[in-house]
Amino acid sequence: VQLQASGGGLVQAGGSLNLSCVYYIQRYTINAMAWYRQAPGQQRELVASITSAGVTNYAGSLKGRFTIARDNAENTLYLQMNSLKAEDTGVYYCHTDTSDMFNRRWYSWGQGTLVTVSS
């Protein structure tokens, strides 16, 4: 699985960004996709996830400001981020939970896209 994330940048506090992650899955099945982020000096943390059935899950403090969505026709995962705060600064990674026809399962990461929120 190849993942190509984009959409990061510099934005003022209170602004919005929409991240995209294009994925190339060939003949595999994506069970779930997610966005993670890693702030400077911090561990990587889950931001939001979405299953193949469209069930979403968010880190508690982000629900209501962030929205994860998936366009299967375009093979693209999105993360709409509103009301951004300085503490949202970090590198954002897309992630997939994938399996093949033999039910072998693995996880893949995109290269990350940097989001910087100025206060």
Tab-separated table of N, CA and C in Angstrom:
chain	number	residue	atom	x	y	z
A	1	VAL	N	0.848	-1.182	0.000
A	1	VAL	CA	0.000	0.000	0.000
A	1	VAL	C	0.889	1.239	0.000
A	2	GLN	N	0.609	2.130	-0.925
A	2	GLN	CA	1.343	3.398	-0.968
A	2	GLN	C	0.405	4.506	-0.544
A	3	LEU	N	0.901	5.397	0.301
A	3	LEU	CA	0.110	6.500	0.822
A	3	LEU	C	0.828	7.800	0.532
A	4	GLN	N	0.107	8.785	0.035
A	4	GLN	CA	0.684	10.087	-0.295
A	4	GLN	C	-0.152	11.164	0.376
A	5	ALA	N	0.388	11.739	1.448
A	5	ALA	CA	-0.337	12.758	2.197
A	5	ALA	C	0.049	14.149	1.720
A	6	SER	N	-0.911	15.066	1.807
A	6	SER	CA	-0.664	16.456	1.426
A	6	SER	C	-1.661	17.354	2.134
A	7	GLY	N	-1.459	18.664	1.992
A	7	GLY	CA	-2.417	19.615	2.529
A	7	GLY	C	-1.958	20.353	3.763
A	8	GLY	N	-0.807	19.979	4.305
A	8	GLY	CA	-0.304	20.680	5.468
A	8	GLY	C	0.186	22.075	5.105
A	9	GLY	N	0.498	22.858	6.114
A	9	GLY	CA	0.996	24.204	5.866
A	9	GLY	C	0.959	25.032	7.129
A	10	LEU	N	1.156	26.321	6.938
A	10	LEU	CA	1.141	27.276	8.042
A	10	LEU	C	-0.208	27.979	8.062
A	11	VAL	N	-0.833	28.000	9.226
A	11	VAL	CA	-2.143	28.631	9.349
A	11	VAL	C	-2.215	29.325	10.704
A	12	GLN	N	-2.978	30.390	10.764
A	12	GLN	CA	-3.162	31.083	12.033
A	12	GLN	C	-4.163	30.349	12.908
A	13	ALA	N	-4.027	30.530	14.183
A	13	ALA	CA	-4.976	29.935	15.122
A	13	ALA	C	-6.389	30.372	14.753
A	14	GLY	N	-7.304	29.413	14.805
A	14	GLY	CA	-8.681	29.665	14.405
A	14	GLY	C	-8.962	29.336	12.955
A	15	GLY	N	-7.919	29.096	12.197
A	15	GLY	CA	-8.080	28.787	10.785
A	15	GLY	C	-8.376	27.320	10.541
A	16	SER	N	-8.400	26.954	9.260
A	16	SER	CA	-8.752	25.594	8.853
A	16	SER	C	-7.751	25.052	7.837
A	17	LEU	N	-7.633	23.751	7.825
A	17	LEU	CA	-6.858	23.046	6.804
A	17	LEU	C	-7.586	21.749	6.481
A	18	ASN	N	-7.409	21.292	5.256
A	18	ASN	CA	-7.975	20.008	4.856
A	18	ASN	C	-6.836	19.133	4.328
A	19	LEU	N	-6.517	18.102	5.069
A	19	LEU	CA	-5.462	17.184	4.658
A	19	LEU	C	-6.036	16.095	3.756
A	20	SER	N	-5.215	15.652	2.821
A	20	SER	CA	-5.603	14.567	1.925
A	20	SER	C	-4.552	13.474	1.959
A	21	CYS	N	-4.987	12.263	1.751
A	21	CYS	CA	-4.065	11.126	1.656
A	21	CYS	C	-4.578	10.215	0.557
A	22	VAL	N	-3.842	10.190	-0.535
A	22	VAL	CA	-4.206	9.314	-1.642
A	22	VAL	C	-3.559	7.957	-1.404
A	23	TYR	N	-4.348	6.901	-1.575
A	23	TYR	CA	-3.796	5.573	-1.323
A	23	TYR	C	-3.926	4.689	-2.555
A	24	TYR	N	-2.944	3.820	-2.699
A	24	TYR	CA	-2.874	2.888	-3.822
A	24	TYR	C	-2.872	1.478	-3.237
A	25	ILE	N	-4.013	0.773	-3.359
A	25	ILE	CA	-4.174	-0.464	-2.610
A	25	ILE	C	-4.079	-1.711	-3.472
A	26	GLN	N	-4.034	-1.547	-4.783
A	26	GLN	CA	-3.957	-2.676	-5.700
A	26	GLN	C	-5.088	-3.667	-5.398
A	27	ARG	N	-4.740	-4.912	-4.997
A	27	ARG	CA	-5.778	-5.925	-4.793
A	27	ARG	C	-6.060	-6.171	-3.314
A	28	TYR	N	-5.603	-5.285	-2.473
A	28	TYR	CA	-5.780	-5.508	-1.049
A	28	TYR	C	-7.085	-4.898	-0.552
A	29	THR	N	-7.413	-5.213	0.674
A	29	THR	CA	-8.599	-4.676	1.324
A	29	THR	C	-8.165	-3.785	2.483
A	30	ILE	N	-8.685	-2.580	2.493
A	30	ILE	CA	-8.386	-1.693	3.607
A	30	ILE	C	-9.476	-1.865	4.658
A	31	ASN	N	-9.067	-2.301	5.834
A	31	ASN	CA	-10.017	-2.535	6.917
A	31	ASN	C	-10.361	-1.235	7.642
A	32	ALA	N	-9.377	-0.385	7.795
A	32	ALA	CA	-9.585	0.897	8.464
A	32	ALA	C	-8.467	1.840	8.059
A	33	MET	N	-8.742	3.131	8.162
A	33	MET	CA	-7.739	4.146	7.899
A	33	MET	C	-7.773	5.143	9.036
A	34	ALA	N	-6.671	5.857	9.197
A	34	ALA	CA	-6.607	6.780	10.320
A	34	ALA	C	-5.617	7.902	10.028
A	35	TRP	N	-5.760	8.948	10.790
A	35	TRP	CA	-4.766	10.024	10.855
A	35	TRP	C	-4.147	10.007	12.240
A	36	TYR	N	-2.832	10.096	12.252
A	36	TYR	CA	-2.082	10.271	13.493
A	36	TYR	C	-1.314	11.584	13.394
A	37	ARG	N	-0.851	12.060	14.507
A	37	ARG	CA	-0.006	13.242	14.494
A	37	ARG	C	1.100	13.092	15.537
A	38	GLN	N	2.169	13.812	15.273
A	38	GLN	CA	3.287	13.803	16.197
A	38	GLN	C	3.776	15.230	16.371
A	39	ALA	N	3.596	15.736	17.567
A	39	ALA	CA	4.076	17.071	17.888
A	39	ALA	C	5.566	16.997	18.223
A	40	PRO	N	6.277	18.098	18.107
A	40	PRO	CA	7.711	18.104	18.418
A	40	PRO	C	7.972	17.592	19.834
A	41	GLY	N	8.844	16.592	19.937
A	41	GLY	CA	9.200	16.045	21.231
A	41	GLY	C	8.156	15.160	21.867
A	42	GLN	N	7.097	14.851	21.125
A	42	GLN	CA	6.009	14.035	21.662
A	42	GLN	C	5.889	12.720	20.895
A	43	GLN	N	5.156	11.800	21.500
A	43	GLN	CA	4.884	10.544	20.810
A	43	GLN	C	3.776	10.723	19.781
A	44	ARG	N	3.779	9.846	18.817
A	44	ARG	CA	2.726	9.875	17.819
A	44	ARG	C	1.405	9.461	18.483
A	45	GLU	N	0.333	10.163	18.131
A	45	GLU	CA	-0.959	9.883	18.741
A	45	GLU	C	-2.042	9.810	17.683
A	46	LEU	N	-3.072	9.052	17.995
A	46	LEU	CA	-4.205	8.920	17.092
A	46	LEU	C	-5.018	10.209	17.089
A	47	VAL	N	-5.370	10.649	15.893
A	47	VAL	CA	-6.251	11.807	15.742
A	47	VAL	C	-7.675	11.344	15.470
A	48	ALA	N	-7.820	10.504	14.440
A	48	ALA	CA	-9.143	10.016	14.055
A	48	ALA	C	-8.981	8.778	13.191
A	49	SER	N	-10.006	7.941	13.190
A	49	SER	CA	-9.983	6.743	12.364
A	49	SER	C	-11.347	6.528	11.727
A	50	ILE	N	-11.354	5.733	10.657
A	50	ILE	CA	-12.599	5.408	9.969
A	50	ILE	C	-12.498	3.984	9.456
A	51	THR	N	-13.529	3.199	9.714
A	51	THR	CA	-13.513	1.812	9.269
A	51	THR	C	-14.024	1.698	7.844
A	52	SER	N	-13.954	0.499	7.297
A	52	SER	CA	-14.461	0.267	5.950
A	52	SER	C	-15.972	0.486	5.882
A	53	ALA	N	-16.639	0.381	7.032
A	53	ALA	CA	-18.084	0.608	7.078
A	53	ALA	C	-18.420	2.065	7.323
A	54	GLY	N	-17.394	2.890	7.469
A	54	GLY	CA	-17.644	4.318	7.663
A	54	GLY	C	-17.800	4.750	9.105
A	55	VAL	N	-17.507	3.853	10.034
A	55	VAL	CA	-17.610	4.214	11.444
A	55	VAL	C	-16.376	5.020	11.837
A	56	THR	N	-16.603	6.171	12.427
A	56	THR	CA	-15.498	7.069	12.768
A	56	THR	C	-15.242	7.103	14.267
A	57	ASN	N	-14.019	7.446	14.591
A	57	ASN	CA	-13.616	7.571	15.988
A	57	ASN	C	-12.622	8.716	16.074
A	58	TYR	N	-12.737	9.521	17.130
A	58	TYR	CA	-11.868	10.677	17.288
A	58	TYR	C	-11.225	10.691	18.671
A	59	ALA	N	-10.036	11.263	18.727
A	59	ALA	CA	-9.458	11.561	20.032
A	59	ALA	C	-10.407	12.516	20.723
A	60	GLY	N	-10.584	12.308	22.021
A	60	GLY	CA	-11.655	13.003	22.729
A	60	GLY	C	-11.696	14.496	22.542
A	61	SER	N	-10.543	15.128	22.574
A	61	SER	CA	-10.520	16.588	22.543
A	61	SER	C	-10.714	17.156	21.139
A	62	LEU	N	-10.655	16.314	20.131
A	62	LEU	CA	-10.697	16.791	18.758
A	62	LEU	C	-12.076	16.670	18.118
A	63	LYS	N	-12.900	15.848	18.688
A	63	LYS	CA	-14.236	15.672	18.113
A	63	LYS	C	-14.968	16.996	18.122
A	64	GLY	N	-15.564	17.319	16.967
A	64	GLY	CA	-16.246	18.594	16.837
A	64	GLY	C	-15.427	19.617	16.084
A	65	ARG	N	-14.117	19.487	16.118
A	65	ARG	CA	-13.254	20.379	15.348
A	65	ARG	C	-12.698	19.690	14.112
A	66	PHE	N	-12.432	18.390	14.216
A	66	PHE	CA	-11.852	17.627	13.117
A	66	PHE	C	-12.885	16.651	12.555
A	67	THR	N	-12.818	16.429	11.253
A	67	THR	CA	-13.709	15.466	10.606
A	67	THR	C	-12.903	14.596	9.655
A	68	ILE	N	-12.994	13.295	9.842
A	68	ILE	CA	-12.329	12.343	8.952
A	68	ILE	C	-13.345	11.829	7.956
A	69	ALA	N	-12.903	11.664	6.725
A	69	ALA	CA	-13.794	11.163	5.681
A	69	ALA	C	-12.962	10.400	4.653
A	70	ARG	N	-13.646	9.550	3.924
A	70	ARG	CA	-12.964	8.700	2.949
A	70	ARG	C	-13.780	8.682	1.674
A	71	ASP	N	-13.127	8.895	0.566
A	71	ASP	CA	-13.767	8.827	-0.752
A	71	ASP	C	-13.207	7.613	-1.459
A	72	ASN	N	-13.983	6.541	-1.488
A	72	ASN	CA	-13.488	5.298	-2.083
A	72	ASN	C	-13.312	5.421	-3.593
A	73	ALA	N	-14.132	6.217	-4.211
A	73	ALA	CA	-14.032	6.370	-5.670
A	73	ALA	C	-12.731	7.066	-6.057
A	74	GLU	N	-12.289	7.992	-5.187
A	74	GLU	CA	-11.061	8.733	-5.459
A	74	GLU	C	-9.858	8.158	-4.725
A	75	ASN	N	-10.085	7.069	-3.951
A	75	ASN	CA	-9.006	6.479	-3.145
A	75	ASN	C	-8.300	7.541	-2.307
A	76	THR	N	-9.089	8.355	-1.643
A	76	THR	CA	-8.529	9.452	-0.864
A	76	THR	C	-9.148	9.505	0.525
A	77	LEU	N	-8.285	9.698	1.495
A	77	LEU	CA	-8.698	9.921	2.883
A	77	LEU	C	-8.509	11.398	3.178
A	78	TYR	N	-9.459	11.982	3.906
A	78	TYR	CA	-9.401	13.410	4.224
A	78	TYR	C	-9.429	13.628	5.733
A	79	LEU	N	-8.880	14.758	6.124
A	79	LEU	CA	-9.033	15.225	7.495
A	79	LEU	C	-9.288	16.733	7.432
A	80	GLN	N	-10.533	17.111	7.695
A	80	GLN	CA	-10.890	18.522	7.749
A	80	GLN	C	-10.648	19.002	9.168
A	81	MET	N	-9.812	20.026	9.295
A	81	MET	CA	-9.456	20.545	10.618
A	81	MET	C	-9.901	21.993	10.722
A	82	ASN	N	-10.765	22.268	11.667
A	82	ASN	CA	-11.291	23.619	11.883
A	82	ASN	C	-10.894	24.128	13.261
A	83	SER	N	-10.992	25.436	13.419
A	83	SER	CA	-10.693	26.071	14.709
A	83	SER	C	-9.347	25.604	15.254
A	84	LEU	N	-8.359	25.654	14.405
A	84	LEU	CA	-7.048	25.125	14.770
A	84	LEU	C	-6.424	25.918	15.901
A	85	LYS	N	-5.687	25.171	16.721
A	85	LYS	CA	-5.006	25.751	17.870
A	85	LYS	C	-3.506	25.490	17.746
A	86	ALA	N	-2.732	26.240	18.482
A	86	ALA	CA	-1.278	26.071	18.426
A	86	ALA	C	-0.881	24.643	18.789
A	87	GLU	N	-1.611	24.028	19.703
A	87	GLU	CA	-1.285	22.660	20.120
A	87	GLU	C	-1.620	21.605	19.070
A	88	ASP	N	-2.250	22.014	17.972
A	88	ASP	CA	-2.487	21.084	16.862
A	88	ASP	C	-1.264	20.987	15.953
A	89	THR	N	-0.258	21.783	16.212
A	89	THR	CA	0.960	21.749	15.402
A	89	THR	C	1.621	20.384	15.494
A	90	GLY	N	2.065	19.890	14.341
A	90	GLY	CA	2.750	18.610	14.306
A	90	GLY	C	2.788	18.056	12.901
A	91	VAL	N	3.394	16.902	12.790
A	91	VAL	CA	3.392	16.193	11.509
A	91	VAL	C	2.228	15.207	11.538
A	92	TYR	N	1.409	15.262	10.524
A	92	TYR	CA	0.225	14.412	10.424
A	92	TYR	C	0.492	13.280	9.435
A	93	TYR	N	0.184	12.077	9.884
A	93	TYR	CA	0.431	10.880	9.096
A	93	TYR	C	-0.871	10.144	8.817
A	94	CYS	N	-1.028	9.671	7.597
A	94	CYS	CA	-2.142	8.760	7.348
A	94	CYS	C	-1.647	7.324	7.525
A	95	HIS	N	-2.580	6.479	7.838
A	95	HIS	CA	-2.258	5.103	8.257
A	95	HIS	C	-3.350	4.167	7.756
A	96	THR	N	-2.940	2.982	7.310
A	96	THR	CA	-3.928	2.001	6.874
A	96	THR	C	-3.721	0.662	7.577
A	97	ASP	N	-4.827	0.001	7.813
A	97	ASP	CA	-4.877	-1.369	8.318
A	97	ASP	C	-5.386	-2.197	7.140
A	98	THR	N	-4.522	-3.007	6.578
A	98	THR	CA	-4.793	-3.650	5.298
A	98	THR	C	-4.701	-5.171	5.420
A	99	SER	N	-5.463	-5.865	4.607
A	99	SER	CA	-5.343	-7.318	4.549
A	99	SER	C	-5.439	-7.777	3.104
A	100	ASP	N	-4.975	-8.998	2.853
A	100	ASP	CA	-5.050	-9.558	1.501
A	100	ASP	C	-6.014	-10.738	1.481
A	101	MET	N	-6.090	-11.411	0.350
A	101	MET	CA	-7.054	-12.494	0.181
A	101	MET	C	-6.760	-13.693	1.069
A	102	PHE	N	-5.546	-13.749	1.631
A	102	PHE	CA	-5.200	-14.818	2.557
A	102	PHE	C	-5.343	-14.378	4.017
A	103	ASN	N	-5.959	-13.223	4.215
A	103	ASN	CA	-6.171	-12.638	5.546
A	103	ASN	C	-4.875	-12.292	6.263
A	104	ARG	N	-3.823	-12.112	5.501
A	104	ARG	CA	-2.615	-11.567	6.108
A	104	ARG	C	-2.836	-10.065	6.290
A	105	ARG	N	-2.358	-9.544	7.396
A	105	ARG	CA	-2.688	-8.173	7.778
A	105	ARG	C	-1.419	-7.386	8.043
A	106	TRP	N	-1.417	-6.155	7.614
A	106	TRP	CA	-0.285	-5.298	7.921
A	106	TRP	C	-0.728	-3.847	7.972
A	107	TYR	N	0.188	-2.994	8.406
A	107	TYR	CA	-0.093	-1.580	8.612
A	107	TYR	C	0.906	-0.744	7.816
A	108	SER	N	0.409	0.338	7.247
A	108	SER	CA	1.249	1.192	6.412
A	108	SER	C	1.107	2.644	6.853
A	109	TRP	N	2.190	3.396	6.652
A	109	TRP	CA	2.213	4.812	6.993
A	109	TRP	C	2.534	5.654	5.770
A	110	GLY	N	1.892	6.818	5.711
A	110	GLY	CA	2.275	7.800	4.710
A	110	GLY	C	3.500	8.555	5.201
A	111	GLN	N	3.994	9.464	4.373
A	111	GLN	CA	5.245	10.152	4.688
A	111	GLN	C	5.060	11.314	5.649
A	112	GLY	N	3.846	11.719	5.914
A	112	GLY	CA	3.610	12.822	6.833
A	112	GLY	C	3.521	14.160	6.134
A	113	THR	N	2.684	15.012	6.681
A	113	THR	CA	2.566	16.382	6.181
A	113	THR	C	2.550	17.309	7.396
A	114	LEU	N	3.339	18.374	7.330
A	114	LEU	CA	3.548	19.250	8.479
A	114	LEU	C	2.442	20.299	8.578
A	115	VAL	N	1.858	20.395	9.747
A	115	VAL	CA	0.871	21.434	10.061
A	115	VAL	C	1.455	22.321	11.143
A	116	THR	N	1.497	23.609	10.861
A	116	THR	CA	2.004	24.575	11.835
A	116	THR	C	0.924	25.609	12.084
A	117	VAL	N	0.520	25.731	13.339
A	117	VAL	CA	-0.515	26.698	13.702
A	117	VAL	C	0.133	27.789	14.542
A	118	SER	N	0.066	29.007	14.039
A	118	SER	CA	0.667	30.132	14.755
A	118	SER	C	-0.375	30.793	15.645
A	119	SER	N	0.072	31.146	16.826
A	119	SER	CA	-0.872	31.748	17.787
A	119	SER	C	-0.841	33.270	17.713
